Amino acid sequence: MRKILLAATVFFLIAAPALAAEDVMVVFDGSNSMWGQIEGTAKIEIAREAMHSLIGDWTEGTNIGLMAYGHRREGDCEDIETLIEPGPFDREHFFSTIENITPRGKTPLTASIEQAAETLAYRDNPATVIVITDGIETCQRDPCALADDLERMGVDFTAHVVGFDLKDEEQEAVACIAERTGGRFLPAGDAAELRTALSEVGTAVAEPEPEPEPEVEVSAPESAATGASFPVSWVGTIHHSDFVAIVPMGADDDELGNYKRVRNNNETELRAPSEPGLYEVRYVLDEGRKALAATEIEITEPEVEVNAPESATTGSSFPVSWAGAIHRSDFIAIVPMGADDDELGNHKRVRNNNETELRAPSEPGLYEVRYVLDEGRKPLASTEIEITEPEVEVSAPESTTTGSSFPVSWVGTIHHSDFVAIVPMGADDDELGNHKRVRNNNETELRAPSEPGLYEVRYVLDEGRKPLASTEIEITEPGIELSGPDKARAGSELRVSWRGKPPHRSDFIAIVPMGADDDELGNHKRVGNNSEIDLEAPEQTGLYEVRYVLDEGRRTLARHSVEVVDETAALDTGGSLDVTETAAAGDTIEVNWSADTESGDLRIALAQTDQAKFTWIEVQSASDGPPLTFTLPEEPGQYEFRLLDIPGRKVLSRSIIDVQ
């Protein structure tokens, strides 16, 4: 019995002339890539339409089954399901099943082909697999290796592959399925090409006929330099998947060497091998890897020169020039003297230039600057260069405080990408800590770490992260003291001041719940160039801390406890006020007070709640009472009476009154 498997990563059912006693399994691609579009139409719709146009009389007397993968679950490489067991073809049921498949998952291409082949008992019966794919394997299996196994273990196993909307490199990844089982690989870029390719495969499966030997001619120069690109042209193209290739004279037909597909062209460029000698440029059929035409070409050793200084310092840039460039993808490289041919070290492509700059390695010694062919990584020319240790000095203060900016200077800059860095004393060479590029400067500022201790300021090569010079610096704890009120009303502003030199203007003053993590900032402001600042108290009452926090490392240097009380609570700090809580607008009320001070200038002030501490609507001297009589404003709202110690610049007591 002739068993035919049609595996489709796009999906596919082929129209082909009737075969004897056929069993056909269609493997349908339900992977997510099926939603991709060609000229505005989803590939799954193109494939469905192609199948409608290809189904024909050949289905009569044929047992047809349907298998799908990737249509039920995302990311599941075992999502393979037989939807219709092989049996007499039911057109309506078949197409309705196809229409209900929704692409969503991965592409277990290899496992699907293997499972379908096992279903058709390929070890005991001839089997043909026809694969149409819009993508490559995504489930970590090798379809080429599977093709080898199926070819080796099958009675007569053949796979034909139609690559639908595949990139060049993707085509090569699936073409091996056909190439290793004696089948054909046919690329298709749109609906028309898909129909054409399916027809060609159908003819190959159903009516294999010998074709007359085609007439092909191929032309190339008589000689080319190793690694160079040279023109190749041909006439009599057989198939756009055929190859032009350069191989050693007399090589086997299936050897390709450097090659390109002919596509729809009649000329291209090939890369000459890296070894000189006699070679052939061939036109090779994709079908069967048969060479149809050849022309001789001699590959010669080119003359290349490379020049560099006799010496350079570690990590520096130095000029390199060359003559006789072979290919724009070749390299200029610096490697240790006597290094293997394929070692590149620091390198650059030659492009269309004849000069460039290379970076010297970080270790001193004898090196080679080489011109290296991209083809075969073969060195064509070299010149010796000595890399020497440079003299660099770096300077910084003997000490500074945590989180502060401090000056650093240096002499003997090697490269503008090098660093000056501050790291703990004895840190590994590749540790950078706080650092800056040297650029084209000879001085900069670094930020001191947040933890006190002994540190090093280093000059570090960008190349290899190698320190060239260092100087010791001690990071000390700054003496910062915070002052502020012990109590504040919720949502009000509280004045916070500090003593001691702030390490950095980017540091913070913050109010946070008592015991909060060090990196919590809550309501906060930068210290800038100030010595005091107003913060807004939280809306939630409770115990809080006002903190001085280093911007560097978010480390707290000083704390002051403050209790946030209700927004209408009385605040007493050395005195008290006795005021009614509510009164009518325009009423006259009495105010009593007491104070623990002998200040010669105590005053009672009536103010808006948000007025500055020592501004008011009305003020009276405490020497005239108590009690004192105040006439309330005509405008309803919340107001505040304040007991002010004018010489001491203190608010001894504050009390809210609600004017209605």
XYZ file of C-alpha atoms in Angstrom:
660
model
C 0.000 0.000 0.000
C 1.284 3.488 -0.915
C 1.106 5.736 2.173
C 1.472 9.503 1.765
C 1.908 11.953 4.660
C 1.278 15.649 4.064
C 2.770 17.597 6.993
C 1.987 21.311 6.915
C 3.460 23.900 9.193
C 1.312 26.356 7.366
C -1.058 23.382 6.598
C -1.762 21.786 3.392
C -3.653 19.323 1.322
C -2.252 18.748 -2.144
C -4.140 18.206 -5.336
C -2.414 15.405 -7.176
C -3.417 12.766 -9.689
C -4.999 9.656 -8.167
C -2.611 7.216 -6.541
C -3.047 3.518 -6.019
C -4.647 2.591 -2.671
C -3.543 5.805 -0.929
C -3.631 6.702 2.783
C -3.068 10.439 3.312
C -2.411 12.226 6.618
C -2.607 16.043 6.593
C -0.647 17.645 9.458
C -2.042 21.137 10.061
C 0.004 23.958 11.610
C -1.958 25.661 14.367
C 1.032 27.644 15.642
C 0.762 31.356 16.405
C 2.856 32.314 13.355
C -0.158 31.413 11.175
C -1.611 34.831 12.055
C 1.224 36.480 10.098
C 0.121 38.350 6.982
C 1.214 38.451 3.353
C -0.038 41.503 1.462
C -2.691 42.087 4.127
C -4.046 38.521 4.283
C -3.369 36.092 7.124
C -1.274 33.124 6.065
C -3.842 30.695 7.454
C -6.456 32.186 5.110
C -4.046 31.934 2.151
C -3.415 28.294 3.001
C -7.138 27.510 3.367
C -7.849 29.132 0.025
C -4.968 27.223 -1.567
C -6.414 23.974 -0.302
C -9.872 24.759 -1.681
C -8.319 25.368 -5.076
C -6.160 22.243 -4.949
C -8.619 19.599 -3.726
C -9.772 17.572 -6.711
C -10.763 14.176 -8.081
C -7.691 12.549 -6.616
C -9.476 12.273 -3.244
C -11.818 9.613 -4.608
C -10.860 6.246 -3.210
C -8.298 7.859 -0.891
C -8.282 7.495 2.889
C -7.561 10.956 4.328
C -6.846 11.898 7.935
C -6.206 15.239 9.665
C -3.673 15.995 12.371
C -3.040 19.433 13.945
C -0.543 20.913 16.367
C -0.231 24.129 18.373
C -3.989 24.788 18.214
C -5.028 24.139 21.817
C -2.386 25.488 24.186
C 0.322 28.144 24.185
C 3.916 27.062 24.730
C 3.145 23.296 24.739
C 5.440 21.197 22.531
C 3.207 18.153 23.033
C 0.134 19.852 21.592
C -0.338 17.398 18.652
C -3.805 15.916 17.992
C -5.351 13.620 15.392
C -8.627 15.356 14.507
C -9.832 12.962 11.766
C -8.725 9.343 11.571
C -7.739 8.225 8.032
C -10.859 7.208 6.100
C -12.976 8.032 3.037
C -12.799 11.732 2.277
C -15.746 13.788 3.610
C -15.261 17.234 2.101
C -17.712 19.136 4.323
C -16.471 17.549 7.563
C -12.839 18.027 6.575
C -13.133 21.728 5.756
C -15.335 22.527 8.761
C -12.700 20.916 10.987
C -9.982 23.018 9.329
C -12.058 26.189 9.779
C -12.415 25.522 13.528
C -8.657 25.357 14.161
C -7.403 28.519 15.876
C -3.644 29.172 15.747
C -2.167 29.808 19.178
C 0.854 27.676 20.129
C 4.349 26.519 19.235
C 5.729 24.584 16.207
C 6.632 20.982 17.161
C 7.412 20.309 13.472
C 9.796 17.411 14.075
C 7.540 15.558 16.532
C 4.522 15.994 14.203
C 6.352 14.473 11.222
C 7.634 11.642 13.409
C 4.178 10.914 14.868
C 2.529 10.928 11.447
C 5.249 8.639 10.015
C 4.708 6.191 12.885
C 0.936 6.289 12.251
C 1.600 5.293 8.615
C 3.962 2.455 9.663
C 6.781 3.863 7.535
C 9.144 1.070 8.608
C 6.906 -1.480 6.878
C 5.438 0.485 3.965
C 6.602 3.140 1.518
C 5.732 6.611 2.822
C 5.910 10.077 1.369
C 5.849 13.180 3.535
C 4.902 16.506 1.997
C 5.707 19.410 4.312
C 4.569 23.006 3.904
C 5.956 25.240 6.633
C 5.820 28.943 7.432
C 8.349 28.584 10.242
C 11.079 26.438 11.685
C 11.141 24.040 14.620
C 10.499 25.823 17.967
C 10.573 22.800 20.289
C 14.313 22.093 20.574
C 14.412 19.166 18.143
C 16.443 18.693 14.984
C 14.314 17.998 11.885
C 17.472 17.242 9.875
C 18.467 14.480 12.294
C 14.919 13.061 12.164
C 15.076 13.059 8.353
C 18.272 10.968 8.559
C 16.532 8.471 10.873
C 13.376 8.213 8.722
C 15.454 7.714 5.585
C 17.604 5.061 7.273
C 14.795 3.098 8.947
C 11.961 3.534 6.422
C 11.123 1.114 3.616
C 10.927 3.924 1.061
C 10.608 7.200 2.891
C 10.619 10.477 0.938
C 9.920 14.009 2.151
C 9.103 16.961 -0.089
C 9.186 20.407 1.592
C 7.433 23.610 0.519
C 8.801 26.585 2.458
C 6.004 29.165 2.704
C 7.120 32.768 3.440
C 10.464 31.672 4.922
C 13.611 33.774 5.159
C 16.755 32.484 3.466
C 18.310 31.130 6.651
C 14.995 29.523 7.646
C 14.733 27.801 4.266
C 18.104 26.174 4.820
C 16.970 24.972 8.257
C 14.072 22.934 6.785
C 15.389 22.134 3.308
C 17.442 19.331 4.862
C 14.223 17.349 5.467
C 13.828 16.970 1.706
C 17.512 16.902 0.827
C 18.311 13.990 3.160
C 15.361 11.823 2.096
C 15.644 12.263 -1.677
C 12.795 14.734 -1.883
C 12.485 18.278 -3.230
C 12.572 21.638 -1.448
C 10.414 24.366 -3.043
C 10.127 27.908 -1.597
C 6.863 29.872 -1.990
C 6.377 33.515 -1.081
C 2.675 34.088 -1.730
C -0.588 32.344 -2.650
C 0.294 31.962 -6.347
C 3.730 30.519 -5.603
C 2.176 28.201 -3.019
C -0.226 26.773 -5.597
C 2.614 26.363 -8.117
C 4.852 24.641 -5.591
C 2.073 22.291 -4.481
C 1.383 21.351 -8.072
C 5.078 20.559 -8.625
C 5.221 18.401 -5.520
C 1.973 16.666 -6.474
C 3.403 15.837 -9.868
C 6.629 14.581 -8.282
C 4.675 12.315 -5.903
C 2.043 11.002 -8.315
C 3.789 10.913 -11.675
C 7.555 10.901 -11.281
C 8.963 11.102 -14.788
C 12.546 11.424 -15.896
C 13.295 14.823 -17.343
C 15.728 15.525 -20.155
C 19.165 16.670 -19.067
C 18.994 20.498 -18.943
C 21.543 22.709 -20.675
C 23.263 25.076 -18.255
C 26.348 27.264 -18.552
C 28.248 28.922 -15.696
C 30.930 31.630 -15.961
C 33.509 33.012 -13.518
C 36.892 34.823 -13.693
C 39.995 32.762 -14.425
C 41.397 33.715 -11.008
C 40.593 35.470 -7.736
C 42.436 36.163 -4.499
C 41.808 34.069 -1.414
C 38.831 35.383 0.575
C 37.798 37.830 -2.167
C 34.305 38.147 -3.613
C 34.166 37.420 -7.336
C 31.326 37.536 -9.895
C 29.540 34.416 -11.132
C 26.923 34.288 -13.895
C 24.905 31.500 -15.492
C 22.346 30.788 -18.193
C 19.729 28.047 -18.296
C 18.391 28.253 -14.712
C 16.519 25.054 -13.852
C 15.008 25.929 -10.470
C 15.316 28.908 -8.159
C 16.468 26.580 -5.346
C 19.528 25.409 -7.314
C 23.041 26.511 -6.281
C 26.166 28.087 -7.667
C 29.147 26.918 -5.642
C 32.934 26.978 -5.542
C 34.613 23.680 -4.600
C 38.107 22.156 -4.939
C 38.823 20.754 -8.407
C 37.338 17.238 -8.682
C 35.265 17.440 -5.472
C 32.239 15.139 -5.109
C 28.986 16.320 -6.669
C 27.281 16.798 -3.294
C 30.047 19.081 -1.938
C 28.940 22.724 -1.953
C 31.764 24.717 -0.317
C 30.866 28.409 -0.447
C 27.562 28.653 -2.297
C 24.399 30.663 -2.946
C 20.928 29.773 -4.222
C 20.290 31.029 -7.747
C 16.819 32.404 -6.819
C 15.437 34.394 -9.753
C 18.842 35.819 -10.699
C 21.393 35.017 -13.393
C 24.395 36.439 -11.579
C 25.749 36.776 -8.048
C 29.006 36.934 -6.077
C 30.780 34.079 -4.308
C 33.511 34.253 -1.653
C 36.810 32.615 -2.650
C 38.158 30.011 -0.180
C 40.996 30.956 2.177
C 43.481 28.463 0.680
C 45.044 29.034 -2.771
C 44.753 26.355 -5.472
C 42.638 25.135 -8.398
C 38.868 25.180 -7.866
C 35.656 24.767 -9.840
C 32.632 27.049 -9.907
C 29.609 24.814 -10.433
C 25.912 25.071 -11.157
C 24.358 22.413 -8.884
C 20.794 21.112 -9.004
C 19.002 21.303 -5.657
C 17.273 18.076 -6.713
C 19.767 15.301 -6.078
C 22.765 17.650 -5.683
C 23.816 17.021 -9.278
C 26.434 19.315 -10.864
C 25.193 20.387 -14.327
C 27.955 22.813 -15.357
C 31.394 23.908 -14.126
C 34.232 26.290 -14.946
C 37.783 26.343 -13.600
C 39.101 29.161 -11.370
C 42.492 29.597 -9.745
C 42.532 31.016 -6.215
C 45.783 32.897 -5.593
C 47.567 34.200 -2.501
C 47.082 38.001 -2.302
C 49.721 40.556 -1.359
C 48.668 42.440 1.759
C 50.633 44.790 4.020
C 49.725 45.999 7.513
C 51.446 48.807 9.450
C 51.327 49.832 13.114
C 53.598 51.704 15.573
C 56.508 49.841 17.134
C 54.947 50.353 20.580
C 51.864 51.624 22.414
C 50.783 51.764 26.036
C 48.292 49.330 27.541
C 44.663 50.306 26.887
C 45.529 53.094 24.463
C 44.225 53.539 20.923
C 46.869 53.353 18.230
C 46.712 53.788 14.424
C 46.807 50.864 11.991
C 46.925 51.076 8.188
C 46.948 48.459 5.449
C 47.266 48.024 1.705
C 45.788 45.349 -0.549
C 42.464 44.809 1.257
C 40.676 41.676 0.060
C 37.154 41.913 1.469
C 35.290 44.536 3.504
C 34.468 41.869 6.116
C 38.142 41.076 6.799
C 39.672 42.068 10.150
C 42.507 44.091 11.592
C 43.375 42.504 14.937
C 45.928 42.678 17.734
C 46.834 39.331 19.346
C 49.668 37.971 21.504
C 52.804 37.085 19.536
C 52.367 33.579 18.076
C 48.623 33.303 18.834
C 46.519 30.788 16.867
C 45.330 31.909 13.438
C 41.668 32.062 14.473
C 42.304 34.281 17.528
C 41.135 37.849 16.975
C 41.664 39.693 20.288
C 40.717 43.350 19.891
C 39.700 43.785 16.267
C 37.759 45.777 13.691
C 36.380 45.063 10.220
C 38.312 46.734 7.396
C 35.076 47.885 5.660
C 35.989 50.251 2.830
C 38.856 51.863 4.744
C 42.631 51.554 4.630
C 43.241 52.751 8.181
C 41.646 52.568 11.620
C 42.476 52.573 15.335
C 42.782 49.523 17.598
C 42.731 49.380 21.401
C 45.905 47.970 22.957
C 45.410 45.062 25.404
C 45.597 45.704 29.147
C 48.675 43.541 29.711
C 52.133 44.647 28.508
C 54.173 42.367 26.238
C 54.934 41.518 22.605
C 51.957 41.398 20.255
C 51.143 41.166 16.543
C 48.849 43.367 14.512
C 47.369 41.141 11.813
C 45.325 41.431 8.640
C 42.938 38.447 8.892
C 40.675 37.086 6.167
C 37.042 36.814 7.258
C 36.927 33.700 5.080
C 38.561 30.947 7.097
C 40.049 33.359 9.671
C 43.395 33.189 7.871
C 46.085 35.818 8.706
C 47.594 37.291 5.521
C 50.010 39.850 6.989
C 51.317 40.924 10.398
C 53.632 43.386 12.101
C 55.134 43.327 15.607
C 54.140 45.825 18.318
C 55.269 46.110 21.936
C 52.652 47.069 24.502
C 54.193 48.910 27.451
C 52.987 49.880 30.933
C 51.950 53.579 31.047
C 52.709 56.067 33.832
C 49.538 57.433 35.411
C 48.955 59.394 38.615
C 45.666 60.021 40.392
C 45.033 62.498 43.236
C 42.197 62.950 45.736
C 41.749 64.442 49.248
C 42.993 62.436 52.219
C 39.440 62.330 53.592
C 35.862 63.365 52.944
C 32.447 62.638 54.446
C 30.015 59.924 53.398
C 27.831 60.859 50.425
C 29.742 64.045 49.628
C 31.225 65.059 46.284
C 34.990 65.388 46.277
C 37.546 66.417 43.600
C 39.693 63.897 41.732
C 42.476 64.749 39.281
C 44.886 62.688 37.203
C 47.789 62.938 34.768
C 48.749 60.532 32.006
C 45.310 59.797 30.495
C 45.421 56.651 28.350
C 41.952 56.543 26.742
C 38.873 58.737 27.052
C 36.801 55.662 27.995
C 38.931 54.921 31.059
C 37.496 55.475 34.558
C 38.275 57.152 37.834
C 36.530 55.215 40.581
C 36.245 54.962 44.351
C 36.192 51.438 45.776
C 36.806 49.809 49.179
C 40.474 49.357 50.008
C 41.721 46.126 48.398
C 38.631 45.608 46.167
C 38.935 43.394 43.075
C 40.413 45.019 39.983
C 37.127 44.902 38.048
C 35.088 46.593 40.800
C 34.169 50.165 39.879
C 31.924 51.446 42.705
C 31.050 55.093 42.072
C 32.892 56.081 38.910
C 33.100 58.383 35.933
C 34.701 58.192 32.490
C 37.779 60.378 32.168
C 36.661 61.679 28.733
C 38.974 64.481 27.639
C 39.334 65.897 31.163
C 42.039 65.716 33.809
C 39.759 66.334 36.774
C 36.222 65.568 37.917
C 34.156 64.962 41.047
C 33.174 61.605 42.530
C 30.503 60.856 45.126
C 31.780 59.286 48.347
C 30.127 56.000 49.399
C 27.488 56.000 52.135
C 29.523 53.862 54.549
C 32.586 55.254 56.363
C 35.916 53.473 56.079
C 39.156 53.269 54.084
C 38.791 53.450 50.309
C 40.900 53.819 47.174
C 40.452 56.258 44.319
C 41.690 54.473 41.221
C 42.486 55.231 37.583
C 41.105 52.169 35.756
C 41.697 51.176 32.134
C 38.460 50.605 30.228
C 40.360 47.858 28.392
C 40.409 44.879 30.725
C 39.249 46.925 33.766
C 42.863 47.158 34.932
C 43.751 49.710 37.685
C 46.865 51.713 36.736
C 47.120 54.071 39.721
C 45.442 54.608 43.078
C 45.463 56.828 46.156
C 44.020 56.232 49.630
C 41.050 58.208 50.970
C 39.241 57.919 54.295
C 35.466 58.337 54.270
C 34.256 59.738 57.593
C 30.848 60.162 59.207
C 29.494 63.736 58.865
C 28.165 65.376 62.046
C 24.557 66.220 61.225
C 22.025 67.255 63.903
C 18.314 67.748 63.209
C 15.975 70.122 65.020
C 12.248 70.506 64.748
C 9.006 70.549 66.738
C 8.131 67.607 68.981
C 4.506 67.820 67.845
C 2.797 68.885 64.629
C -0.778 68.931 63.436
C -1.765 66.495 60.680
C -1.315 68.105 57.263
C 0.408 71.199 58.650
C 3.858 72.463 57.792
C 6.674 71.910 60.244
C 10.006 73.717 60.123
C 13.054 71.423 60.228
C 16.600 72.735 60.566
C 19.977 71.042 60.686
C 23.476 71.757 61.916
C 26.661 70.481 60.373
C 27.774 70.644 56.754
C 25.397 68.640 54.535
C 27.364 66.053 52.528
C 25.476 66.805 49.309
C 22.780 69.169 48.074
C 20.863 66.160 46.688
C 20.370 64.697 50.184
C 16.844 64.576 51.627
C 14.898 65.742 54.641
C 12.031 63.262 55.041
C 9.241 62.492 57.473
C 8.352 58.811 57.777
C 6.535 56.555 60.275
C 8.644 55.663 63.301
C 10.775 52.573 62.487
C 10.283 52.727 58.675
C 12.975 51.208 56.444
C 15.967 53.400 55.659
C 15.076 53.679 51.976
C 11.537 54.930 52.690
C 11.218 58.672 52.042
C 7.539 59.566 52.657
C 7.075 63.339 52.409
C 10.507 64.711 51.591
C 12.524 67.543 50.078
C 16.104 67.926 48.860
C 18.328 69.918 51.219
C 19.726 72.038 48.370
C 21.884 74.819 49.758
C 19.604 75.411 52.762
C 19.978 74.884 56.498
C 16.236 74.612 57.191
C 13.166 73.545 55.298
C 9.386 73.234 55.699
C 7.861 69.748 55.406
C 4.197 68.834 55.252
C 3.175 66.610 58.154
C 1.333 63.390 57.227
C -2.474 63.320 57.355
C -2.415 60.245 59.637
C -1.766 60.887 63.323
C 0.941 58.918 65.122
C 4.644 58.790 65.897
C 7.005 59.782 63.087
C 10.664 60.508 62.454
C 12.134 63.434 60.594
C 15.299 62.101 58.950
C 18.348 63.462 57.203
C 18.901 60.904 54.404
C 21.969 60.651 52.180
C 21.110 60.633 48.489
C 24.047 58.226 48.103
C 22.852 54.846 49.333
C 19.683 56.255 50.989
C 21.412 56.101 54.366
C 19.922 57.941 57.373
C 22.435 60.219 59.128
C 20.232 61.930 61.730
C 16.735 61.567 63.203
C 14.261 63.692 65.163
C 11.045 62.270 66.651
C 7.777 64.110 66.102
C 4.225 63.251 67.097
C 1.565 64.085 64.498
C -1.643 65.049 66.296
C -5.134 65.868 65.102
C -5.371 68.910 62.844
C -7.390 70.830 65.477
C -5.370 69.806 68.552
C -3.851 72.435 70.835
C -0.067 72.634 70.761
C 1.757 73.674 73.955
C 5.523 74.164 74.234
C 6.198 76.280 77.330
C 2.754 77.829 77.715
C -0.987 77.262 77.339
C -4.053 79.028 75.978
C -7.643 78.824 77.220
C -9.917 79.562 74.245
C -13.433 78.392 73.393
C -13.487 75.804 70.594
C -16.358 77.399 68.618
C -17.969 80.852 68.386
C -20.082 82.863 66.005
C -18.573 85.190 63.410
C -18.150 88.717 64.844
C -18.520 87.574 68.474
C -16.353 89.024 71.214
C -14.590 86.369 73.300
C -12.138 86.252 76.193
C -8.737 84.580 75.979
C -6.772 83.382 79.034
C -3.217 82.031 79.122
C -0.258 80.969 81.232
C 3.463 80.844 80.332
C 6.647 79.285 81.782
C 8.858 82.178 80.753
C 9.957 85.578 82.033
C 10.018 87.056 78.516
C 9.456 90.772 78.503
C 7.364 90.635 75.334
C 4.599 88.013 75.292
C 1.746 88.559 72.842
C -1.555 86.858 72.027
C -2.211 86.727 68.254
C -5.292 85.793 66.209
C -4.290 84.431 62.771
C -5.369 82.335 59.834
C -4.328 78.717 60.448
C -1.971 78.793 57.449
C -0.399 82.186 58.228
C 3.324 82.368 59.043
C 3.998 81.949 62.777
C 4.724 85.604 63.483
C 2.049 87.222 61.282
C -1.549 87.811 62.422
C -4.975 89.336 61.916
C -4.907 90.955 65.382
C -2.351 90.921 68.197
C -2.411 92.148 71.822
C 0.300 92.385 74.470
C 0.025 89.831 77.269
C 0.912 92.591 79.733
C -2.685 93.888 79.356
C -4.298 90.747 80.804
C -5.391 88.095 81.291
C -8.010 87.935 80.162
C -7.868 89.680 76.800
C -10.904 90.412 74.644
C -10.893 89.652 70.879
C -13.572 90.314 68.270
C -13.738 87.347 65.871
C -13.643 87.815 62.055
C -16.913 88.108 60.100
C -15.729 85.359 57.705
C -16.518 81.827 59.028
C -13.748 79.264 59.090
C -10.943 77.894 61.230
C -8.618 80.384 62.950
C -5.787 80.050 65.426
C -4.831 81.857 68.639
C -1.075 81.860 69.322
C 0.927 82.630 72.478
C 4.105 84.248 71.108
C 7.458 84.762 72.862
C 8.761 87.579 70.672
C 12.362 87.833 71.998
C 12.735 84.031 72.004
C 11.149 83.705 68.570
C 8.971 80.859 69.890
C 5.325 79.860 69.673
C 4.558 78.718 73.250
C 0.989 77.553 72.565
C -1.454 77.291 69.654
C -5.207 76.706 69.817
C -7.759 76.322 67.000
C -11.165 78.060 67.098
C -13.979 77.253 64.679
C -15.740 80.499 63.661
C -19.277 79.750 62.441
